[in-house]
Short mmCIF file of C-alpha atoms in Angstrom, two decimals:
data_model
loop_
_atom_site.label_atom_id
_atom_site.label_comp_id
_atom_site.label_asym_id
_atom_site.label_seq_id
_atom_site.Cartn_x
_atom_site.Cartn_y
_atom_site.Cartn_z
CA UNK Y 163 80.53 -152.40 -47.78
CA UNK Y 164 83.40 -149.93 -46.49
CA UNK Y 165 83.59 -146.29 -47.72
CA UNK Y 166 86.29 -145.64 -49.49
CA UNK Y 167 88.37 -142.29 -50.22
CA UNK Y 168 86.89 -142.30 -53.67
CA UNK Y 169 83.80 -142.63 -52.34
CA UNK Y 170 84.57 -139.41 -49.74
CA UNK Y 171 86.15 -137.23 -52.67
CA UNK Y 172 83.21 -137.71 -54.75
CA UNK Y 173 80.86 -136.94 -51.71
CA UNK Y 174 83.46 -132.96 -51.44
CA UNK Y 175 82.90 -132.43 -55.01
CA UNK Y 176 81.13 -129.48 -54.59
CA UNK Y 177 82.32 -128.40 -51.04
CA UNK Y 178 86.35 -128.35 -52.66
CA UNK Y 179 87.86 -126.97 -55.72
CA UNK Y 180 88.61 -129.96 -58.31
CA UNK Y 181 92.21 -129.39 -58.39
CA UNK Y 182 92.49 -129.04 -55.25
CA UNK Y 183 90.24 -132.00 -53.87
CA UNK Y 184 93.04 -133.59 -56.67
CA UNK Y 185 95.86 -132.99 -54.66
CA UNK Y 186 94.70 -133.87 -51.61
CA UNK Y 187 97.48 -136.22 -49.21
CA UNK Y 188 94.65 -137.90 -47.35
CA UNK Y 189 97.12 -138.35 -44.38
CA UNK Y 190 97.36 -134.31 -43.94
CA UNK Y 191 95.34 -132.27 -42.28
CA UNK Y 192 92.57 -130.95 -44.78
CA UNK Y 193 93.36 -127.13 -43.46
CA UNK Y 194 96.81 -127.16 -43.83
CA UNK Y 195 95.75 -128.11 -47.83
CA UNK Y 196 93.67 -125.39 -48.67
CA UNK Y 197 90.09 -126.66 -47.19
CA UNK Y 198 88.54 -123.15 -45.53
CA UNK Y 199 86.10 -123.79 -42.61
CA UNK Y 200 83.25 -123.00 -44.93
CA UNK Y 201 84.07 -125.93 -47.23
CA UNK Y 202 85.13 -128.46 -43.83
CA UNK Y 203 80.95 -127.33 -43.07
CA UNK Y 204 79.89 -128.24 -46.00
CA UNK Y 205 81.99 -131.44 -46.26
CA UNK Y 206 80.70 -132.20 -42.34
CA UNK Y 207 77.49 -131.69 -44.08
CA UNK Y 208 77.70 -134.31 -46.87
CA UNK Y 209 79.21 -137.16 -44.79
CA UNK Y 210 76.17 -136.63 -42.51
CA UNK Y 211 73.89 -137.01 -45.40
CA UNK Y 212 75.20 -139.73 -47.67
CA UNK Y 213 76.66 -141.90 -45.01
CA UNK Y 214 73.84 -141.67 -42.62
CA UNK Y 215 76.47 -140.90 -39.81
CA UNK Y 216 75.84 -138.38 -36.77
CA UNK Y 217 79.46 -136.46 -36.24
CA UNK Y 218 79.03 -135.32 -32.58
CA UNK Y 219 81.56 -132.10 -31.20
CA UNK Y 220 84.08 -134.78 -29.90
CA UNK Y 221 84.16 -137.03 -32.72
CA UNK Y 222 84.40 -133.61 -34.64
CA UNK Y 223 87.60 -132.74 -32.60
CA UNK Y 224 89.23 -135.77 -33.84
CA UNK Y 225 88.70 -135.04 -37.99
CA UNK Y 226 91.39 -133.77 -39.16
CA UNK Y 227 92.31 -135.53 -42.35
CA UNK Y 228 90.66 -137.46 -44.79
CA UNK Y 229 92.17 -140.80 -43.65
CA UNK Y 230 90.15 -139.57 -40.11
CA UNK Y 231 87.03 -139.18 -41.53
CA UNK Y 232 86.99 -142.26 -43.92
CA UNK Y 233 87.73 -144.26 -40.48
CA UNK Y 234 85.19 -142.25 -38.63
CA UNK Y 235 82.54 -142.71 -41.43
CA UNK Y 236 83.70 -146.68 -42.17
CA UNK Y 237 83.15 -147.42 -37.80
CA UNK Y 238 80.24 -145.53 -37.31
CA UNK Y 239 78.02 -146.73 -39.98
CA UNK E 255 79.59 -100.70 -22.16
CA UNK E 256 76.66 -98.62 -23.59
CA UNK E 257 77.10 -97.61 -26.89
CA UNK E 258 79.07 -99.46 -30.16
CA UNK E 259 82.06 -96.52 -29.88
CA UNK E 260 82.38 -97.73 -26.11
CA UNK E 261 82.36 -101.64 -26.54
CA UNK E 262 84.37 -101.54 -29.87
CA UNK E 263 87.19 -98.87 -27.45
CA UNK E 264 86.74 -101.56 -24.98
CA UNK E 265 87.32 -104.40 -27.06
CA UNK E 266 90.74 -102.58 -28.72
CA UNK E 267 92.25 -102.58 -25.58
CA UNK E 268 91.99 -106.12 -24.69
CA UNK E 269 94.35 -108.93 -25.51
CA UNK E 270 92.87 -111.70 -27.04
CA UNK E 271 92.54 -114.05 -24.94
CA UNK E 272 91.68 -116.93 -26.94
CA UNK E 273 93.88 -120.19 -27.31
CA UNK E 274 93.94 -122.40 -30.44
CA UNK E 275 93.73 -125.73 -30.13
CA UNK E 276 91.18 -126.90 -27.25
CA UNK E 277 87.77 -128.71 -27.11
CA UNK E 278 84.99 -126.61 -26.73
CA UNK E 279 80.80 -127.37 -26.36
CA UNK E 280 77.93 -126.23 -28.83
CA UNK E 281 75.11 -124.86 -26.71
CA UNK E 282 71.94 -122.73 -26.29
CA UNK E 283 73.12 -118.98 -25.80
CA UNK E 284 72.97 -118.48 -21.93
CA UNK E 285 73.13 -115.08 -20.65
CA UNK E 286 76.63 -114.84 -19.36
CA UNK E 287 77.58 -115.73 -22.47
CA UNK E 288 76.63 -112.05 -24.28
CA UNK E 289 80.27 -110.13 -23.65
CA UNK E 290 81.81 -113.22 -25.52
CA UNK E 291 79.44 -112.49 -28.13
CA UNK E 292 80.34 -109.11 -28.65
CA UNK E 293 83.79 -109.58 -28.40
CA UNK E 294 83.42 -112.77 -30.99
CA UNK E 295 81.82 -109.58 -33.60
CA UNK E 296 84.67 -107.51 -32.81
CA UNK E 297 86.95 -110.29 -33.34
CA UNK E 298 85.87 -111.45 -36.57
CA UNK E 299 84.68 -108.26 -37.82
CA UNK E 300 86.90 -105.55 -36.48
CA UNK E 301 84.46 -102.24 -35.91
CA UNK E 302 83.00 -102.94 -39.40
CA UNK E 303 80.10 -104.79 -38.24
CA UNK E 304 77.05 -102.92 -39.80
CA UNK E 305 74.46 -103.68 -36.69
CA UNK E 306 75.16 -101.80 -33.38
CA UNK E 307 73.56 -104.80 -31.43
CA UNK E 308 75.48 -107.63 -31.80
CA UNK E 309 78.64 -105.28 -29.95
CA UNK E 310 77.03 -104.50 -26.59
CA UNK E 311 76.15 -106.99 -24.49
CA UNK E 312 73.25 -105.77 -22.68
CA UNK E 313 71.62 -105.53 -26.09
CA UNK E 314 72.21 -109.15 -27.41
CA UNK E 315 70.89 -109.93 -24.40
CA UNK E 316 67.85 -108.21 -24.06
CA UNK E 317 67.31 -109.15 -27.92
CA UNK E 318 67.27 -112.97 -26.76
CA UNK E 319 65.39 -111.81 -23.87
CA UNK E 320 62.38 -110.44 -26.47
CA UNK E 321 62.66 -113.64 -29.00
CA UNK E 322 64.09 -111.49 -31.79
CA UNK E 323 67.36 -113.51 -31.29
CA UNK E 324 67.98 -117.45 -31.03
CA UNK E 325 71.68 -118.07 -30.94
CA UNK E 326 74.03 -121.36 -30.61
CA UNK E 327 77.61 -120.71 -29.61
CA UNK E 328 80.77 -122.19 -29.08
CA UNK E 329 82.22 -122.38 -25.67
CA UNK E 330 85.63 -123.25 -24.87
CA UNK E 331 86.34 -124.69 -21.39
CA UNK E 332 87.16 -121.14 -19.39
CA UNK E 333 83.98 -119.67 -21.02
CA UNK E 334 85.32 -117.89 -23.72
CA UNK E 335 82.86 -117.67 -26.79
CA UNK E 336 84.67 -118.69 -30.27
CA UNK E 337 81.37 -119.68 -32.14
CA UNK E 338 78.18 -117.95 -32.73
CA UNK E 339 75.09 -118.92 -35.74
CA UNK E 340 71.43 -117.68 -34.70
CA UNK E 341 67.59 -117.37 -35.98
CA UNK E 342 66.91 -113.68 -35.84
CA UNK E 343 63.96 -111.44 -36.63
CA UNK E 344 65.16 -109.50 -40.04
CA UNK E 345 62.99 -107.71 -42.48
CA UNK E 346 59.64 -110.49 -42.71
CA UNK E 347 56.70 -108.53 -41.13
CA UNK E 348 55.83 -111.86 -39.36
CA UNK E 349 57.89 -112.41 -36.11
CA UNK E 350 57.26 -116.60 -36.65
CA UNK E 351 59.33 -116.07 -39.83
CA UNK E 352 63.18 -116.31 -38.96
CA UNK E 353 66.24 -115.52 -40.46
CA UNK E 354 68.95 -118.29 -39.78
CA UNK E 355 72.30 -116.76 -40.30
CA UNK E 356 74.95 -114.60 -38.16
CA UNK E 357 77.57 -117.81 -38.54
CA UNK E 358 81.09 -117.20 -37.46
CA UNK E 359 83.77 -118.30 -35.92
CA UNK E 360 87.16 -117.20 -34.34
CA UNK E 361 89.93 -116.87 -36.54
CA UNK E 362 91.76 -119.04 -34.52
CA UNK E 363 89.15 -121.81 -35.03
CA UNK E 364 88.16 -121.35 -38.58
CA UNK E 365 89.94 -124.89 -39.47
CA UNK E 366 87.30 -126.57 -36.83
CA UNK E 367 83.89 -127.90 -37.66
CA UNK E 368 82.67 -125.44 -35.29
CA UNK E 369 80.39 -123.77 -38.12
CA UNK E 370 78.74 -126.98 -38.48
CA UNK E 371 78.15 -128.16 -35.13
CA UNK E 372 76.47 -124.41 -34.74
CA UNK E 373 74.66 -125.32 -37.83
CA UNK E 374 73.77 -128.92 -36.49
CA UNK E 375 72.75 -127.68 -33.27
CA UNK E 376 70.25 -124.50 -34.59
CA UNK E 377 68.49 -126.99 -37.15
CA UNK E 378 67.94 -129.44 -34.13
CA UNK E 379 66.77 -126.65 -31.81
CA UNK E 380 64.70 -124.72 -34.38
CA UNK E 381 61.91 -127.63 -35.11
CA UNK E 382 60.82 -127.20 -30.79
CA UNK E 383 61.23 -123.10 -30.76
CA UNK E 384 57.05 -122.62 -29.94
CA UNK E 385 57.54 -118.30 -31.42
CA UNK E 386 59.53 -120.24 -34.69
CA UNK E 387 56.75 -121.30 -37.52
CA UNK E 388 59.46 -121.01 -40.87
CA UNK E 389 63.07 -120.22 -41.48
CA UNK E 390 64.79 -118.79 -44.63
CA UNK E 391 68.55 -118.07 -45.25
CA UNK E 392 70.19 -115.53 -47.94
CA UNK E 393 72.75 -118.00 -49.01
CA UNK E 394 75.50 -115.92 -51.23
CA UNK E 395 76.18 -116.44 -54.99
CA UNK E 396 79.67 -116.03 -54.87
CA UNK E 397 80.06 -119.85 -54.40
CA UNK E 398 77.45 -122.61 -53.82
CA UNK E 399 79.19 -123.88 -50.80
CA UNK E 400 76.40 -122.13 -48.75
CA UNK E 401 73.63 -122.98 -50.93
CA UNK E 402 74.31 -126.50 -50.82
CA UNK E 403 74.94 -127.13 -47.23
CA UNK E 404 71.63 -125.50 -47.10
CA UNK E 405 69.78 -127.84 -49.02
CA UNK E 406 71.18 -130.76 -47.15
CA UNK E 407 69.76 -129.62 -44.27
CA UNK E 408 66.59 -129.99 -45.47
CA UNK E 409 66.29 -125.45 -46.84
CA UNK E 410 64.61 -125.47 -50.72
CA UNK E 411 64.86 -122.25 -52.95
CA UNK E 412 62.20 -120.21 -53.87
CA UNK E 413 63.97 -116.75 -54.99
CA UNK E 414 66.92 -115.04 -56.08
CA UNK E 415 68.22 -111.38 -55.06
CA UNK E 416 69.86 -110.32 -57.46
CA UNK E 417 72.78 -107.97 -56.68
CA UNK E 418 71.69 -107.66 -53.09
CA UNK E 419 74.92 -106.73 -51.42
CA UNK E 420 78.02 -105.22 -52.13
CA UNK E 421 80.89 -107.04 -52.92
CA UNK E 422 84.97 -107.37 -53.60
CA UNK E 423 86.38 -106.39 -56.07
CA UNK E 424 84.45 -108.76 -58.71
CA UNK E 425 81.19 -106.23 -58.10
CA UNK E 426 77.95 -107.21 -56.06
CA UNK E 427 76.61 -110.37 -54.79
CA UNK E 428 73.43 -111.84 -55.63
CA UNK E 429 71.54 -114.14 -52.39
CA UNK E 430 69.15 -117.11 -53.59
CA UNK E 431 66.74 -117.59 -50.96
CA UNK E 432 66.15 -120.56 -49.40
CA UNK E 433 62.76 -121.84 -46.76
CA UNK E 434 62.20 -124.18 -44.46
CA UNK E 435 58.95 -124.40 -43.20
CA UNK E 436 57.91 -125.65 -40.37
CA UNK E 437 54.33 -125.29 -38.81
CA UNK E 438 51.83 -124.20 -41.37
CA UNK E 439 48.64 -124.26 -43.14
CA UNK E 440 46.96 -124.02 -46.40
CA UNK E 441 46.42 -120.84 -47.77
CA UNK E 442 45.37 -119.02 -50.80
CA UNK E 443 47.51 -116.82 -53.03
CA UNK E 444 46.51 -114.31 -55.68
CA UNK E 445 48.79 -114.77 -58.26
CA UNK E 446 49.59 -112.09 -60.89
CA UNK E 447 48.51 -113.89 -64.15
CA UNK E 448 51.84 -112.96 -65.72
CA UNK E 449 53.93 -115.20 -62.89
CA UNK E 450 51.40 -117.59 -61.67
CA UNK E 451 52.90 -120.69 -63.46
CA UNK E 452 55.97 -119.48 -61.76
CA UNK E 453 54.70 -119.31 -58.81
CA UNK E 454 52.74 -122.59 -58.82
CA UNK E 455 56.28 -123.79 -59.77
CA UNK E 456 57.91 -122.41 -56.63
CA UNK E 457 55.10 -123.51 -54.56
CA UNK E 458 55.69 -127.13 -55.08
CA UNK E 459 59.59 -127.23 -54.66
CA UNK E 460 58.41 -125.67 -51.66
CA UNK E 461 56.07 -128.37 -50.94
CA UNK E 462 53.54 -125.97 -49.71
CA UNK E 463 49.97 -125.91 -49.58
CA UNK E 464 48.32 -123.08 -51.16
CA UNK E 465 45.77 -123.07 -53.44
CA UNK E 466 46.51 -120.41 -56.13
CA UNK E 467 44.21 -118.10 -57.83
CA UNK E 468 44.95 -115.80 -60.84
CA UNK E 469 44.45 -111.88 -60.52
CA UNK E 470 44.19 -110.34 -64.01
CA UNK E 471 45.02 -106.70 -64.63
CA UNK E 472 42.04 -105.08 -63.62
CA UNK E 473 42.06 -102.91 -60.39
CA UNK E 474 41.86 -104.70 -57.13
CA UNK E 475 41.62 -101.58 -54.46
CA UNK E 476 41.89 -101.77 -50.29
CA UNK E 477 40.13 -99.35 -48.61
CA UNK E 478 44.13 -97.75 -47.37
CA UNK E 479 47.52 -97.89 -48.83
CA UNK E 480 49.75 -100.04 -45.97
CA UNK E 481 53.86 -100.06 -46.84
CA UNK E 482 56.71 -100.04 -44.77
CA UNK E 483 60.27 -99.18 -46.72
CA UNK E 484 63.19 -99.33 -45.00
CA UNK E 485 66.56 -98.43 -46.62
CA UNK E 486 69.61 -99.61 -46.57
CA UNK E 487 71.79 -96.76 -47.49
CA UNK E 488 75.26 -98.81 -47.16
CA UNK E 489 74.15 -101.31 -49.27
CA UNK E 490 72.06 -99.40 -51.95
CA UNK E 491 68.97 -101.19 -51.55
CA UNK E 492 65.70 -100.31 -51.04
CA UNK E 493 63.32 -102.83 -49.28
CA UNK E 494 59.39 -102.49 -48.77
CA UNK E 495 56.50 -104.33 -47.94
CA UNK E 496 53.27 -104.14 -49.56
CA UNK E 497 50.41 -105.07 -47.21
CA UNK E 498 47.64 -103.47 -49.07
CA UNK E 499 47.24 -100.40 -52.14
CA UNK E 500 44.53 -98.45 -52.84
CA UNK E 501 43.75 -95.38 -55.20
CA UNK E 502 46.82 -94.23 -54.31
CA UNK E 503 48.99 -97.25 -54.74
CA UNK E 504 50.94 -96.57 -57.48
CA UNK E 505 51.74 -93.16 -56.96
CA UNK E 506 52.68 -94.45 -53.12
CA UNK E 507 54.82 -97.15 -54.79
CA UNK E 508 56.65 -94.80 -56.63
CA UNK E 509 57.19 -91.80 -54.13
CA UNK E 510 58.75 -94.25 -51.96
CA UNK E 511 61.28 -95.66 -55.31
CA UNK E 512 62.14 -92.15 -55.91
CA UNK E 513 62.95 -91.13 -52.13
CA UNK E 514 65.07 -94.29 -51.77
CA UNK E 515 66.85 -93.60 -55.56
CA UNK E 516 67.43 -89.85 -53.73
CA UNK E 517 69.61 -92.01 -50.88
CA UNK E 518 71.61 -93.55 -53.20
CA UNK E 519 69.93 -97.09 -53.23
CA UNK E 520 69.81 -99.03 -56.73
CA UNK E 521 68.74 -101.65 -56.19
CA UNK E 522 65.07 -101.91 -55.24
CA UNK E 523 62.99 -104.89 -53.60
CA UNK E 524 58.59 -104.92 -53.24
CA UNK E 525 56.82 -107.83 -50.91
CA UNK E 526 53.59 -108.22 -51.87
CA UNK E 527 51.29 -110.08 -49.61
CA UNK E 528 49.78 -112.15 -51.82
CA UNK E 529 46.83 -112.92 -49.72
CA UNK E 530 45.71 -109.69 -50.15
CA UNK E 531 44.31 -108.83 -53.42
CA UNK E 532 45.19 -105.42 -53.80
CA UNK E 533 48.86 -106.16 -52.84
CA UNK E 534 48.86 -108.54 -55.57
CA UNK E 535 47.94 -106.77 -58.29
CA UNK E 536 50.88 -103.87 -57.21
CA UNK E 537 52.81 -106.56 -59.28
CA UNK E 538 51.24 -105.60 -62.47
CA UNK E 539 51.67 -101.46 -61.88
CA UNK E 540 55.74 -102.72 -60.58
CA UNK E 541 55.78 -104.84 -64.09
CA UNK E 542 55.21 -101.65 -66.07
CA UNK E 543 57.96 -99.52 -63.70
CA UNK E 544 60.76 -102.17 -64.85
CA UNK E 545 60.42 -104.57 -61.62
CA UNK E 546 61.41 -108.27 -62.26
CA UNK E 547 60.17 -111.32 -60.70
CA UNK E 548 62.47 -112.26 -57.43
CA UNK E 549 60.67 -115.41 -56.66
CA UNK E 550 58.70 -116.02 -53.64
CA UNK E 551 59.18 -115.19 -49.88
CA UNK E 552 56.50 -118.25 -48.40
CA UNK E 553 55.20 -116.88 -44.80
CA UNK E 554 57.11 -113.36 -44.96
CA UNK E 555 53.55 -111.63 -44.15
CA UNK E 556 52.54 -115.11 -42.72
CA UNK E 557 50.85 -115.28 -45.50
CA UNK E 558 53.24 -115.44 -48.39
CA UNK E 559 54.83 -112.36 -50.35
CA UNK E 560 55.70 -112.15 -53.99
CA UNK E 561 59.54 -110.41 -54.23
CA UNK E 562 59.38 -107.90 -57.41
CA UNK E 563 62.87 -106.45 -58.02
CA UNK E 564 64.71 -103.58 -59.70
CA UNK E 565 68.07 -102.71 -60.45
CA UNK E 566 69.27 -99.59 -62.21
CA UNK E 567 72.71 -101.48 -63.48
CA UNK E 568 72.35 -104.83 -65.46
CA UNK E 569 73.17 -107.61 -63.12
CA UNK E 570 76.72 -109.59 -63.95
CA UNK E 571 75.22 -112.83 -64.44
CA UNK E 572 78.62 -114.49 -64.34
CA UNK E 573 79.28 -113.81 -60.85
CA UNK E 574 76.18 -115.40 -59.74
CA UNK E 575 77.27 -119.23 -59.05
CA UNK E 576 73.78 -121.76 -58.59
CA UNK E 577 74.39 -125.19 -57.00
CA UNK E 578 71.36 -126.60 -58.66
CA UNK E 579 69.08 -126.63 -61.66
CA UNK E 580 66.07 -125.33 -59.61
CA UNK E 581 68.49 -122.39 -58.46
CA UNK E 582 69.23 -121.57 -62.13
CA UNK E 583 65.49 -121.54 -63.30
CA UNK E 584 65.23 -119.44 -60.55
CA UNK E 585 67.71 -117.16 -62.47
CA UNK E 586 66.12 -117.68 -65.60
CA UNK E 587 62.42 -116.07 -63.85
CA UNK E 588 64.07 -113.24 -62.48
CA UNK E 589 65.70 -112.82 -66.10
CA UNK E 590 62.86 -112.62 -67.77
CA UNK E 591 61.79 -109.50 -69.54
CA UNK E 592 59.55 -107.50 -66.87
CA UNK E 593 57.59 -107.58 -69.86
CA UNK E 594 57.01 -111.22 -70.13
CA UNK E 595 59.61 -111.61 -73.35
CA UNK E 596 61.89 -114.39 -72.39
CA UNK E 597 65.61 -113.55 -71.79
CA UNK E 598 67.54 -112.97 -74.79
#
């Protein structure tokens, strides 16, 4: 079954602020919405874990937004 | 570049020369890579970095050189260093027990996943480092974005600092401690009857092996005294290890509180080596100076230390954020009356 952005937002709960994981235009780039580098770690972090996906430095390069990441997450699994 | 006036009056005069935007590689520290190190600090820090080391190059080098420093950077295609996380020798008596920490990145980078790839790449690495037995973190308690990233990669919590280091403008910041071991044995621990449950407790969210046996009040006495007390005058805390007290243990214990209180420090941190009996029972003469329960430090002495702590202010418990419910019984130990009422 695919991932879906749901299933990433709950996954940042505790990475990014509730109002601001909210907000979030999943087509944007997550910095430019108020996601620090400490919480991109920590959201790095949790798709590693709970999708049982390795994110290597060039796939890393290429996650920008959420809508990057869900497809990253959804072809790699 | 010989001293930190010279680097940091080097570094001032330089243009940075970093560009946003490119790929870059996550990599094993290699020697050439030490003036981008510095110049990273300076960077990210200004001259405010506390630690002379970290901005002259000959001396990050010769740390990595000696095994007190394991770093990962980030390396951008013309060599340039915009990433840096390392295991480094810190306060723990034992050199197999390091400290992972030292993350940063350039502020031109800080929307990258840089910090985790660092992170990634130093949790790989650390598991085949043959000098590297256990790992702990001070993961701050200003948020719980630390302290959970931690967990996930695979770090469990065994203590809290309370207060440990200064702060913005909302006052101090506590650390909770977190461990990873990774090459060890069983050992024994004398516990302090008035903490052993808690640390049996800690013990097995440790998943350690240790089998624990319960020291009463009665004297336990090593043929010397053995601390080491370092200060941190900046900060205002005092940190010691206890390797062994005898006859003149307390009054030992207590010189060294006063002399650090006469520096300014106020907040105040005993290891015990808990393998050692007489170390052990320093807990009971610390319970009756006002020390609380910090949790446990495993492998600090390679053996494992007990943390008693004491602060002369009341700790603002609302500024200290816990990801999990472990984290907050944590808090709720080192809450405790040092006089074994619970926390009103």
């Amino acid at each position: 079954m695919s991932a879906t952005l749901e299933d990433l937002k709950k996954t940042f709960a505790f990475a990014v602020p509730a109002d601001v994981l909210a907000k979030l235009d999943p087509a944007k780039p997550l910095t430019a919405q108020g996601v620090d580098s400490l919480a991109m770690t920590a959201m790095a972090v949790a798709v590693q874990n709970a999708f049982g996906v390795k994110i290597s430095v060039a796939e890393g390069l290429k996650l920008k937004t959420l809508n990057d990441v869900l497809a990253f997450v959804n072809k790699a699994r | 570049m010989k001293t930190r006036a010279e680097a940091i009056a080097f570094f001032r005069q330089q243009p940075d020369g970093v560009r946003p935007g490119l790929g870059y590689e996550v990599e094993a520290f290699r020697p050439g890579d030490a003036e981008g190190v510095s110049e990273l600090f300076y960077r990210v820090y200004g001259d405010a970095y506390p630690i002379d080391m970290y901005y002259i190059p000959d001396a990050v080098r010769s740390a990595v050189e000696l095994g007190a420093l394991h770093p990962v950077v980030a390396r951008l295609p013309d060599g340039r260093i915009v990433g840096f996380a390392a295991l480094y020798r810190s306060s723990p008596p034992f050199a197999g027990l390091l400290e992972f920490g030292l993350g940063m990145v350039h502020p031109e980078y800080r929307g990258s996943l840089i910090l985790f790839h660092l992170t990634n790449e130093l949790t790989d690495r650390m598991t085949a480092l043959p000098d590297v037995e256990a790992v702990f973190g001070e993961a701050v308690c200003d948020t719980i974005i630390t302290q959970h990233s931690s967990a996930l990669f695979g770090f469990r919590e065994v203590a809290l600092e309370l207060e440990l280091m200064p702060g913005g403008g909302a006052g101090r910041i506590s650390c909770l401690v977190l461990f990873r071991n990774i090459r060890d044995r069983k050992r024994l621990l004398h516990a302090p009857g008035f903490c052993a449950g808690e640390l049996r407790t800690l013990v097995a969210w440790a998943e350690l092996d240790r089998e624990v046996a319960v020291l009463g009040q009665e004297p336990q006495q090593a043929a010397a005294t053995r601390l080491e007390v370092q200060t941190f005058a900046h900060a205002g805390v005092m940190r010691g290890n206890v390797h062994s007290l005898s006859g003149d243990g307390a009054a030992a214990l207590r010189k060294a509180e006063a002399a650090a209180a006469a520096e300014g420090c106020r907040i105040f941190q005993w290891f015990l080596n808990l393998a050692e009996p007489s170390a052990a029972a320093g807990a009971w003469l610390l319970r009756q100076d006002g020390y609380r329960l910090g949790g446990l430090l495993p492998r600090w002495f390679d053996d494992d230390a007990l943390l008693m702590q004491k602060l002369l202010d009341a700790p603002v418990v609302e500024n200290i954020n816990l990801y999990s419910d472990r984290a907050r019984e944590i808090l709720a130990m080192t809450l405790a009356d040092p006089l074994g009422e619970p926390a009103g």
